[in-house]
Amino acid sequence: MAYRITRARSIAAGFVGLSFTTSGCIDGEIADDDGCAEFCGTDTYSDTGPYSEEGPYCSDYDCYTDEGYYPTTGYTDEGPFPDTGYDTGYDEGYYPTTGYTDTTTSTSSSTSIDTDTTLSTSTTGTDTDTGTGTGTGTGTDTGTGTDTGTGTDTDTGTGTTGDVDAFPPAGAFGDEIFGVQEVDLIGTWSLQWAPDNTTGDSILTIDDNGNFTWRETSADCSVDTLATGFLWVEPGQLVMHVDTWERQLPWDTLGVLGEEFPAPFRLRMTYALLGPNLGLAGPDHLTTDLYTGRAQLQEQSQGIYIAGKWSGEAELTAVPMGEQFAKVIVRDRFISTLDIEPGINPESTGIVVHDQVFWAADPPIGGPTIFENGNWTCLNGCPQPAGATLINGGNLYAYGPYAAYQRLMVFATGRSFKRDVDTDCP
């Protein structure tokens, strides 16, 4: 198949490695809990960040208040971001768009399907001539006589031969457009950077053809679940076509839509690959344990540091009951608006918004909208283009360029994946 193309492993040419060095820190590494990078120097950071403010908070999405905010203007289920699609992405002149279209949702509809040609490759039926004319032919429909009847033909057959793919075409793993990025993902990735017998393990393994296994084990190794399928890269996002999913669905579709969506389905998530760490934007139940990982792309830049708007998404595409084609079921958005620094110091206010829309409902149903403090302050003077920052108190993030996007991701065990770490379970 198209997504089974094998390529030799290489390193993305556009990657800039992360290296955070300061007094007492180890070059090239950041610790997540009580580690040097989080509290290097003498400054400490409170839950309210370097600045305090009284709501509401204003940004491109108007004002955020305690009454909530439900963004719908210009935002549809066609996704992946509220813009014109994949034509330009966040960075003008990004990837070539020739021959590339937005395949988030199928454009087929019940009024445009020809059941004889679209859904089948062969048709069986009966041809009935009800005419009363006379003929002198010597064979069935091959005689030399003339048929003067006024009969009608009735085709009662229904074609069923041929496979119908309910999903848009899969990406080609290792192709010319995204191949280097896809090859960079090959390997073993662990959500626990130092597995032990007190925490469960979540291990994502990606092979040379783009096939993946996502194994999760309990702390005592007594419970073991698998997710399997294949994946590929699209602009700024990782797409997983899931064939097997043995744990809870990442979204509560049963509670909201009254329907569960067993595999096959697709997960589309914004991702960041910075050094040996992989970040995914995902809902709370992406993993068995509560998932709070985040990955975002810079959509707008302000100031000289990291201020601006950062966006990430996580989306479920599946086939609803009674339908033939996949559609967007639900999408989460993670939007961080980091306000421009008021002075020369790399710190300022901000807000983080997590909203959710179930697009499979008619009309769409808005899930909870969660607001978090987005105050930010950089470590080590906010070096460019890559460095580390604290957002929302003491949450450590890493930022840096990769594959034409400036990316931002949570940098902590249990929240982002580290390369070449395996489970401690047999």
Short mmCIF file of C-alpha atoms in Angstrom, two decimals:
data_model
loop_
_atom_site.label_atom_id
_atom_site.label_comp_id
_atom_site.label_asym_id
_atom_site.label_seq_id
_atom_site.Cartn_x
_atom_site.Cartn_y
_atom_site.Cartn_z
CA MET A 1 0.00 0.00 0.00
CA ALA A 2 1.01 3.62 -0.38
CA TYR A 3 1.87 4.03 3.27
CA ARG A 4 4.24 1.06 3.37
CA ILE A 5 7.19 2.77 1.69
CA THR A 6 10.47 2.06 3.43
CA ARG A 7 13.17 4.72 3.52
CA ALA A 8 16.58 4.90 5.12
CA ARG A 9 16.62 6.88 8.31
CA SER A 10 17.88 10.47 8.22
CA ILE A 11 17.79 13.65 10.26
CA ALA A 12 15.60 16.62 9.30
CA ALA A 13 17.75 19.33 7.81
CA GLY A 14 15.74 22.11 9.39
CA PHE A 15 16.09 20.88 12.97
CA VAL A 16 17.82 22.97 15.59
CA GLY A 17 18.74 20.96 18.68
CA LEU A 18 17.82 22.12 22.15
CA SER A 19 20.55 22.91 24.63
CA PHE A 20 19.89 24.63 27.94
CA THR A 21 23.01 25.51 29.91
CA THR A 22 23.28 27.50 33.12
CA SER A 23 25.04 27.28 36.44
CA GLY A 24 24.60 23.76 37.76
CA CYS A 25 22.69 22.54 34.69
CA ILE A 26 23.65 19.67 32.44
CA ASP A 27 24.06 20.75 28.85
CA GLY A 28 21.38 19.34 26.56
CA GLU A 29 19.00 18.15 29.25
CA ILE A 30 16.15 19.56 31.30
CA ALA A 31 14.79 17.92 34.44
CA ASP A 32 11.05 18.15 34.96
CA ASP A 33 10.59 17.83 38.72
CA ASP A 34 12.83 19.79 41.10
CA GLY A 35 15.40 19.72 38.33
CA CYS A 36 17.92 22.35 37.55
CA ALA A 37 16.28 23.82 34.46
CA GLU A 38 13.01 24.57 36.21
CA PHE A 39 14.54 26.55 39.07
CA CYS A 40 18.00 27.59 37.84
CA GLY A 41 19.20 30.73 39.56
CA THR A 42 17.58 32.35 42.56
CA ASP A 43 14.16 33.28 41.24
CA THR A 44 11.09 31.31 42.20
CA TYR A 45 7.75 31.29 40.44
CA SER A 46 4.31 31.28 41.97
CA ASP A 47 1.10 29.86 40.58
CA THR A 48 0.08 33.31 39.45
CA GLY A 49 3.19 33.81 37.36
CA PRO A 50 5.34 36.95 37.21
CA TYR A 51 2.33 39.18 36.78
CA SER A 52 -1.09 39.28 38.34
CA GLU A 53 -4.18 40.49 36.56
CA GLU A 54 -7.89 40.85 36.98
CA GLY A 55 -10.08 39.41 34.24
CA PRO A 56 -11.38 39.50 31.69
CA TYR A 57 -8.45 38.73 29.43
CA CYS A 58 -8.59 40.11 25.90
CA SER A 59 -6.95 38.77 22.79
CA ASP A 60 -7.75 37.95 19.18
CA TYR A 61 -10.79 35.99 20.35
CA ASP A 62 -12.34 39.03 22.00
CA CYS A 63 -12.64 38.89 25.78
CA TYR A 64 -12.47 35.79 27.93
CA THR A 65 -14.67 35.92 31.00
CA ASP A 66 -15.95 33.52 33.59
CA GLU A 67 -19.09 33.16 31.49
CA GLY A 68 -17.08 31.18 28.97
CA TYR A 69 -16.39 31.58 25.32
CA TYR A 70 -17.56 29.41 22.47
CA PRO A 71 -15.69 30.29 19.28
CA THR A 72 -17.68 29.45 16.18
CA THR A 73 -17.10 32.29 13.75
CA GLY A 74 -15.18 31.04 10.77
CA TYR A 75 -14.58 27.65 12.43
CA THR A 76 -16.11 24.54 10.89
CA ASP A 77 -15.67 20.80 10.91
CA GLU A 78 -13.47 21.02 7.83
CA GLY A 79 -10.48 22.01 10.04
CA PRO A 80 -7.74 21.48 10.87
CA PHE A 81 -7.35 25.11 11.91
CA PRO A 82 -9.73 28.08 11.58
CA ASP A 83 -8.25 29.40 8.38
CA THR A 84 -8.48 28.61 4.68
CA GLY A 85 -7.21 25.08 5.04
CA TYR A 86 -3.82 23.67 4.13
CA ASP A 87 -3.08 26.14 1.34
CA THR A 88 -0.51 28.14 3.28
CA GLY A 89 -0.50 26.76 6.80
CA TYR A 90 1.01 28.95 9.46
CA ASP A 91 4.11 29.75 7.48
CA GLU A 92 3.70 31.19 4.00
CA GLY A 93 5.57 29.18 1.44
CA TYR A 94 5.52 26.11 3.67
CA TYR A 95 5.07 22.80 1.90
CA PRO A 96 4.21 22.42 -1.77
CA THR A 97 0.46 22.23 -2.16
CA THR A 98 0.27 20.85 -5.68
CA GLY A 99 -1.98 17.85 -5.65
CA TYR A 100 -2.62 18.22 -1.93
CA THR A 101 -6.13 18.81 -0.69
CA ASP A 102 -7.86 18.98 2.65
CA THR A 103 -9.07 15.47 3.34
CA THR A 104 -10.24 15.96 6.89
CA THR A 105 -13.79 15.07 5.95
CA SER A 106 -15.31 13.28 3.01
CA THR A 107 -17.04 15.55 0.53
CA SER A 108 -19.36 12.82 -0.66
CA SER A 109 -23.06 13.11 0.06
CA SER A 110 -26.11 10.98 -0.41
CA THR A 111 -27.33 13.16 -3.26
CA SER A 112 -24.21 12.71 -5.38
CA ILE A 113 -23.53 8.98 -5.08
CA ASP A 114 -24.22 6.81 -8.13
CA THR A 115 -24.82 3.41 -6.58
CA ASP A 116 -24.06 1.61 -9.83
CA THR A 117 -20.61 3.14 -10.36
CA THR A 118 -19.41 4.57 -7.07
CA LEU A 119 -20.19 1.79 -4.66
CA SER A 120 -19.76 -1.29 -6.86
CA THR A 121 -17.67 -2.74 -9.61
CA SER A 122 -20.21 -5.29 -10.82
CA THR A 123 -23.98 -5.40 -10.99
CA THR A 124 -26.32 -8.38 -11.08
CA GLY A 125 -29.88 -7.87 -12.20
CA THR A 126 -32.72 -9.07 -14.34
CA ASP A 127 -33.61 -7.56 -17.68
CA THR A 128 -37.34 -7.74 -18.21
CA ASP A 129 -38.98 -6.85 -21.52
CA THR A 130 -42.68 -6.18 -21.06
CA GLY A 131 -43.36 -5.21 -24.67
CA THR A 132 -46.03 -6.85 -26.82
CA GLY A 133 -44.28 -6.50 -30.17
CA THR A 134 -43.52 -9.40 -32.53
CA GLY A 135 -40.19 -10.38 -33.98
CA THR A 136 -38.77 -13.07 -36.25
CA GLY A 137 -35.27 -13.29 -34.77
CA THR A 138 -33.63 -16.65 -34.32
CA GLY A 139 -31.93 -15.87 -30.97
CA THR A 140 -32.27 -13.84 -27.86
CA ASP A 141 -31.66 -10.20 -28.75
CA THR A 142 -29.47 -11.32 -31.68
CA GLY A 143 -32.03 -12.11 -34.39
CA THR A 144 -32.41 -10.37 -37.69
CA GLY A 145 -36.05 -9.51 -37.14
CA THR A 146 -37.42 -6.23 -35.91
CA ASP A 147 -38.87 -5.70 -32.48
CA THR A 148 -41.78 -3.29 -32.53
CA GLY A 149 -42.62 -3.66 -28.87
CA THR A 150 -42.84 -0.80 -26.43
CA GLY A 151 -41.36 -2.66 -23.50
CA THR A 152 -39.33 -1.23 -20.64
CA ASP A 153 -36.12 -2.49 -19.10
CA THR A 154 -36.06 -2.99 -15.34
CA ASP A 155 -32.75 -3.47 -13.52
CA THR A 156 -33.44 -4.90 -10.06
CA GLY A 157 -29.86 -5.84 -9.16
CA THR A 158 -27.71 -4.24 -6.49
CA GLY A 159 -23.95 -4.28 -6.86
CA THR A 160 -21.82 -5.24 -3.85
CA THR A 161 -18.48 -6.19 -5.32
CA GLY A 162 -15.47 -4.05 -4.58
CA ASP A 163 -14.03 -2.45 -1.45
CA VAL A 164 -15.19 1.01 -0.44
CA ASP A 165 -12.73 2.96 1.73
CA ALA A 166 -14.72 4.96 4.22
CA PHE A 167 -11.75 7.21 5.03
CA PRO A 168 -9.87 9.73 2.91
CA PRO A 169 -6.69 8.37 1.32
CA ALA A 170 -3.91 7.62 3.76
CA GLY A 171 -0.67 9.52 3.64
CA ALA A 172 2.40 7.89 2.11
CA PHE A 173 4.94 7.22 4.86
CA GLY A 174 8.36 8.34 3.68
CA ASP A 175 7.06 10.31 0.71
CA GLU A 176 8.86 13.23 -0.92
CA ILE A 177 6.94 15.94 0.93
CA PHE A 178 6.86 14.73 4.53
CA GLY A 179 9.22 11.76 4.37
CA VAL A 180 12.07 13.20 6.42
CA GLN A 181 9.70 14.16 9.23
CA GLU A 182 8.13 10.71 9.18
CA VAL A 183 11.48 8.95 9.27
CA ASP A 184 12.43 11.11 12.27
CA LEU A 185 9.57 9.45 14.17
CA ILE A 186 10.85 5.90 13.73
CA GLY A 187 11.81 4.36 17.06
CA THR A 188 10.56 3.77 20.60
CA TRP A 189 9.00 6.61 22.59
CA SER A 190 8.13 6.46 26.27
CA LEU A 191 5.82 8.76 28.19
CA GLN A 192 7.69 7.79 31.38
CA TRP A 193 11.31 8.86 31.14
CA ALA A 194 12.48 6.54 33.94
CA PRO A 195 10.02 3.60 34.19
CA ASP A 196 9.65 2.01 37.62
CA ASN A 197 7.13 -0.10 39.51
CA THR A 198 5.18 2.89 40.84
CA THR A 199 3.82 4.21 37.55
CA GLY A 200 2.29 2.64 34.47
CA ASP A 201 4.12 2.74 31.16
CA SER A 202 2.96 4.14 27.84
CA ILE A 203 5.24 3.11 24.96
CA LEU A 204 4.74 4.19 21.34
CA THR A 205 6.78 2.20 18.82
CA ILE A 206 6.95 3.21 15.15
CA ASP A 207 8.63 0.98 12.56
CA ASP A 208 10.28 1.74 9.21
CA ASN A 209 6.97 1.44 7.32
CA GLY A 210 4.96 3.73 9.56
CA ASN A 211 3.22 0.92 11.44
CA PHE A 212 2.82 1.65 15.14
CA THR A 213 2.04 -0.19 18.36
CA TRP A 214 1.06 1.81 21.41
CA ARG A 215 1.39 -0.41 24.46
CA GLU A 216 0.28 0.61 27.93
CA THR A 217 0.98 -1.44 31.04
CA SER A 218 -0.06 -0.94 34.64
CA ALA A 219 2.52 -0.19 37.34
CA ASP A 220 2.63 -3.84 38.42
CA CYS A 221 2.61 -5.05 34.79
CA SER A 222 -0.59 -7.04 35.36
CA VAL A 223 -2.67 -5.08 32.82
CA ASP A 224 -1.54 -4.73 29.24
CA THR A 225 -3.42 -2.98 26.40
CA LEU A 226 -2.48 -2.31 22.79
CA ALA A 227 -3.36 0.18 20.10
CA THR A 228 -2.13 -0.61 16.59
CA GLY A 229 -2.29 0.89 13.13
CA PHE A 230 -0.20 3.05 10.84
CA LEU A 231 0.62 6.76 10.79
CA TRP A 232 1.94 9.58 8.66
CA VAL A 233 2.62 13.32 8.85
CA GLU A 234 0.56 16.18 7.46
CA PRO A 235 1.29 19.91 7.88
CA GLY A 236 2.16 20.30 11.55
CA GLN A 237 0.16 17.23 12.53
CA LEU A 238 0.55 13.51 13.16
CA VAL A 239 -2.24 11.30 11.79
CA MET A 240 -2.84 7.83 13.24
CA HIS A 241 -5.09 5.39 11.43
CA VAL A 242 -6.06 3.11 14.31
CA ASP A 243 -6.92 -0.53 13.54
CA THR A 244 -6.96 -1.75 17.17
CA TRP A 245 -7.71 0.23 20.33
CA GLU A 246 -8.04 -1.84 23.52
CA ARG A 247 -8.57 0.99 25.99
CA GLN A 248 -11.07 3.76 26.58
CA LEU A 249 -11.86 5.98 23.61
CA PRO A 250 -10.10 9.35 24.07
CA TRP A 251 -13.43 11.24 24.04
CA ASP A 252 -16.75 10.54 25.78
CA THR A 253 -18.72 10.15 22.57
CA LEU A 254 -21.20 7.79 24.23
CA GLY A 255 -22.18 10.38 26.81
CA VAL A 256 -22.49 13.23 24.32
CA LEU A 257 -23.59 11.54 21.08
CA GLY A 258 -25.02 8.28 22.43
CA GLU A 259 -22.61 6.29 20.29
CA GLU A 260 -19.24 4.64 20.68
CA PHE A 261 -16.80 4.50 17.79
CA PRO A 262 -14.76 1.30 17.83
CA ALA A 263 -11.72 1.00 15.58
CA PRO A 264 -11.01 1.67 12.80
CA PHE A 265 -10.84 5.41 13.37
CA ARG A 266 -8.29 8.17 12.95
CA LEU A 267 -6.58 10.45 15.43
CA ARG A 268 -5.12 13.69 14.11
CA MET A 269 -2.92 15.58 16.58
CA THR A 270 -0.62 18.58 16.46
CA TYR A 271 2.88 17.44 17.35
CA ALA A 272 6.29 18.84 18.24
CA LEU A 273 9.58 17.02 17.83
CA LEU A 274 12.38 18.80 19.68
CA GLY A 275 15.61 16.90 20.17
CA PRO A 276 14.91 13.47 21.69
CA ASN A 277 11.42 14.48 22.84
CA LEU A 278 8.04 14.17 21.16
CA GLY A 279 5.00 16.16 22.24
CA LEU A 280 1.38 15.47 21.23
CA ALA A 281 -1.69 17.63 21.67
CA GLY A 282 -4.33 15.29 23.03
CA PRO A 283 -7.50 15.04 25.12
CA ASP A 284 -7.51 13.92 28.75
CA HIS A 285 -8.11 10.23 27.94
CA LEU A 286 -5.59 9.81 25.15
CA THR A 287 -3.77 7.51 27.59
CA THR A 288 -5.05 5.33 30.41
CA ASP A 289 -3.74 7.73 33.03
CA LEU A 290 -4.89 11.33 32.78
CA TYR A 291 -3.09 12.90 29.83
CA THR A 292 -2.02 16.53 30.11
CA GLY A 293 0.55 16.72 27.34
CA ARG A 294 0.47 19.67 24.96
CA ALA A 295 2.07 20.55 21.63
CA GLN A 296 1.42 23.75 19.69
CA LEU A 297 2.53 25.64 16.59
CA GLN A 298 3.15 29.37 16.54
CA GLU A 299 0.44 31.02 14.50
CA GLN A 300 1.27 34.64 15.27
CA SER A 301 4.50 36.12 16.66
CA GLN A 302 4.86 39.28 18.72
CA GLY A 303 7.81 40.96 20.38
CA ILE A 304 11.32 39.55 20.44
CA TYR A 305 10.75 36.46 22.57
CA ILE A 306 7.89 33.93 22.44
CA ALA A 307 4.83 36.18 22.69
CA GLY A 308 2.01 35.58 20.24
CA LYS A 309 -0.61 32.95 19.53
CA TRP A 310 0.15 29.22 19.68
CA SER A 311 -2.40 26.65 18.54
CA GLY A 312 -2.76 22.89 18.77
CA GLU A 313 -5.54 20.44 17.93
CA ALA A 314 -6.65 16.87 18.53
CA GLU A 315 -9.35 15.32 16.39
CA LEU A 316 -11.30 12.07 16.03
CA THR A 317 -12.51 10.95 12.60
CA ALA A 318 -14.76 7.87 12.41
CA VAL A 319 -17.77 6.37 10.63
CA PRO A 320 -21.08 7.00 12.44
CA MET A 321 -23.66 4.24 12.67
CA GLY A 322 -25.75 3.95 9.51
CA GLU A 323 -23.32 5.98 7.41
CA GLN A 324 -20.76 4.87 4.83
CA PHE A 325 -18.10 7.54 5.07
CA ALA A 326 -15.95 8.86 7.89
CA LYS A 327 -16.46 12.36 9.25
CA VAL A 328 -15.04 14.55 11.98
CA ILE A 329 -16.64 13.43 15.25
CA VAL A 330 -15.01 15.76 17.76
CA ARG A 331 -12.13 18.20 17.88
CA ASP A 332 -10.27 19.79 20.80
CA ARG A 333 -8.33 23.03 20.41
CA PHE A 334 -5.55 24.28 22.67
CA ILE A 335 -4.91 27.99 22.16
CA SER A 336 -2.27 29.87 24.10
CA THR A 337 -2.21 33.65 23.81
CA LEU A 338 1.07 34.84 25.31
CA ASP A 339 0.98 38.59 25.69
CA ILE A 340 3.87 40.71 24.47
CA GLU A 341 6.46 41.56 27.10
CA PRO A 342 5.92 45.04 28.60
CA GLY A 343 9.65 45.68 28.99
CA ILE A 344 13.00 44.16 28.18
CA ASN A 345 12.53 41.16 30.46
CA PRO A 346 11.27 37.96 28.76
CA GLU A 347 8.04 37.62 30.71
CA SER A 348 4.44 38.70 30.49
CA THR A 349 0.81 37.78 31.02
CA GLY A 350 -1.30 35.41 28.95
CA ILE A 351 -4.14 32.93 28.85
CA VAL A 352 -4.57 29.33 27.69
CA VAL A 353 -7.92 28.13 26.34
CA HIS A 354 -8.97 24.52 25.74
CA ASP A 355 -12.27 24.16 23.91
CA GLN A 356 -14.09 21.20 22.39
CA VAL A 357 -16.77 20.76 19.72
CA PHE A 358 -18.62 17.56 18.78
CA TRP A 359 -19.10 18.13 15.06
CA ALA A 360 -20.96 14.84 14.51
CA ALA A 361 -24.06 16.30 16.17
CA ASP A 362 -26.52 18.44 14.24
CA PRO A 363 -26.17 21.18 15.25
CA PRO A 364 -22.66 20.76 16.68
CA ILE A 365 -22.42 20.46 20.46
CA GLY A 366 -19.85 22.50 22.35
CA GLY A 367 -18.04 20.65 25.11
CA PRO A 368 -16.45 22.34 28.12
CA THR A 369 -14.24 25.37 27.61
CA ILE A 370 -11.37 25.49 30.08
CA PHE A 371 -9.39 28.62 30.85
CA GLU A 372 -5.94 28.52 32.42
CA ASN A 373 -3.40 31.10 33.43
CA GLY A 374 -1.00 31.75 30.55
CA ASN A 375 1.55 33.95 32.33
CA TRP A 376 4.98 33.13 30.99
CA THR A 377 8.62 33.72 31.86
CA CYS A 378 11.59 32.34 29.97
CA LEU A 379 14.60 30.59 31.42
CA ASN A 380 18.10 31.82 30.66
CA GLY A 381 16.93 35.01 28.98
CA CYS A 382 14.67 33.35 26.37
CA PRO A 383 17.39 32.50 23.81
CA GLN A 384 16.38 32.24 20.18
CA PRO A 385 15.46 30.16 18.33
CA ALA A 386 15.25 27.42 20.98
CA GLY A 387 14.95 27.44 24.73
CA ALA A 388 12.71 26.79 27.71
CA THR A 389 9.92 28.70 29.40
CA LEU A 390 7.55 28.41 32.32
CA ILE A 391 3.85 28.87 31.54
CA ASN A 392 0.97 28.83 34.00
CA GLY A 393 3.14 28.86 37.07
CA GLY A 394 5.78 26.17 37.05
CA ASN A 395 4.82 24.15 33.97
CA LEU A 396 7.98 23.67 31.95
CA TYR A 397 7.79 24.02 28.16
CA ALA A 398 10.42 23.73 25.45
CA TYR A 399 10.26 25.73 22.22
CA GLY A 400 12.18 25.60 18.98
CA PRO A 401 11.94 25.30 15.19
CA TYR A 402 11.26 22.07 13.37
CA ALA A 403 10.07 21.49 9.79
CA ALA A 404 9.15 25.12 9.00
CA TYR A 405 7.14 25.68 12.19
CA GLN A 406 8.13 27.18 15.51
CA ARG A 407 6.89 24.60 18.02
CA LEU A 408 6.05 24.66 21.71
CA MET A 409 5.58 21.57 23.88
CA VAL A 410 5.29 20.56 27.51
CA PHE A 411 8.65 19.20 28.62
CA ALA A 412 8.03 16.77 31.47
CA THR A 413 7.90 13.05 32.14
CA GLY A 414 4.36 11.74 31.83
CA ARG A 415 3.46 14.66 29.56
CA SER A 416 5.88 14.29 26.63
CA PHE A 417 7.63 11.26 25.11
CA LYS A 418 11.35 10.55 25.28
CA ARG A 419 13.16 8.56 22.60
CA ASP A 420 14.76 5.15 23.21
CA VAL A 421 13.19 4.48 26.61
CA ASP A 422 11.31 1.21 26.90
CA THR A 423 8.95 -0.27 29.47
CA ASP A 424 10.22 -2.07 32.57
CA CYS A 425 7.49 -4.71 32.06
CA PRO A 426 8.31 -7.98 30.31
#
